[in-house]
């Protein structure tokens, strides 16, 4: 079955970077986008960016431009999201999600299980 | 701060129907298709509806979606206790590129 499995929880200090992985299985990794979405405790969903695993092309939400980098290793069907210059407001659960793209339409299915990133001194 | 507005909460008794609105603008809902996601407590979101009104395989027909102008609506009929969750709409927004936006989220409570 199609599945996205993420790496485990992380605790980081302010100013540090974190890199979360997302391993895909059950489908051809290079055929669909991978997106990253985060959710602070008790808050809503916030889209961070996308990547085309075939070309490596990426697109980032303006809020995270310059701080987030999405990469991939196609040989192991794994995508990565690195967020730098961490601050306490970055404490959240980070999800990867496979993206379906059509003209004027885009949706996410499935989602990874989520990775809690805690930023604390 | 989301550009798609949803009611914070809706509730109904088991077996009843609820509708959740998602209000946007011409730069998002008005010119793009909408998808909907269900997030059960403590779990990752799950796709419920895509392309405004299409259900993925395995999603019961108790869930339906529609769109009119710059608003979209999710309907849930035959409400069950297992439907208690947060629901989010989502679509592209062309005012900033690239930018996918989610709604503010709606908590559904089964009374």
Short mmCIF file of N, CA and C in Angstrom, two decimals, chain A residues 8 20 35 58 67 82 84-85 102 105 115-116 119:
data_model
loop_
_atom_site.label_atom_id
_atom_site.label_comp_id
_atom_site.label_asym_id
_atom_site.label_seq_id
_atom_site.Cartn_x
_atom_site.Cartn_y
_atom_site.Cartn_z
N UNK A 8 11.81 10.20 13.40
CA UNK A 8 11.30 10.40 14.74
C UNK A 8 11.40 11.83 15.27
N UNK A 20 14.12 16.59 8.65
CA UNK A 20 13.13 15.52 8.80
C UNK A 20 13.07 14.73 7.50
N UNK A 35 5.05 17.19 -0.53
CA UNK A 35 4.82 18.47 0.13
C UNK A 35 5.13 18.35 1.62
N UNK A 58 11.59 22.79 -6.76
CA UNK A 58 10.90 23.06 -5.50
C UNK A 58 10.16 24.38 -5.55
N UNK A 67 14.62 29.86 4.64
CA UNK A 67 14.82 29.05 5.86
C UNK A 67 14.54 27.59 5.65
N UNK A 82 14.50 20.44 5.52
CA UNK A 82 15.41 21.05 6.49
C UNK A 82 14.95 22.47 6.77
N UNK A 84 15.99 25.85 9.02
CA UNK A 84 17.11 26.44 9.73
C UNK A 84 16.68 27.62 10.62
N UNK A 85 17.64 28.13 11.38
CA UNK A 85 17.41 29.27 12.26
C UNK A 85 16.14 29.08 13.10
N UNK A 102 -3.11 18.61 -10.94
CA UNK A 102 -3.84 18.75 -12.20
C UNK A 102 -4.04 20.23 -12.46
N UNK A 105 -5.97 22.25 -9.93
CA UNK A 105 -6.35 21.35 -8.84
C UNK A 105 -5.12 20.72 -8.21
N UNK A 115 6.02 14.29 12.39
CA UNK A 115 7.23 14.33 13.21
C UNK A 115 7.16 15.56 14.10
N UNK A 116 7.21 15.34 15.41
CA UNK A 116 7.19 16.46 16.35
C UNK A 116 8.59 17.07 16.45
N UNK A 119 11.40 23.07 19.75
CA UNK A 119 12.50 24.03 19.83
C UNK A 119 12.49 24.64 21.22
#
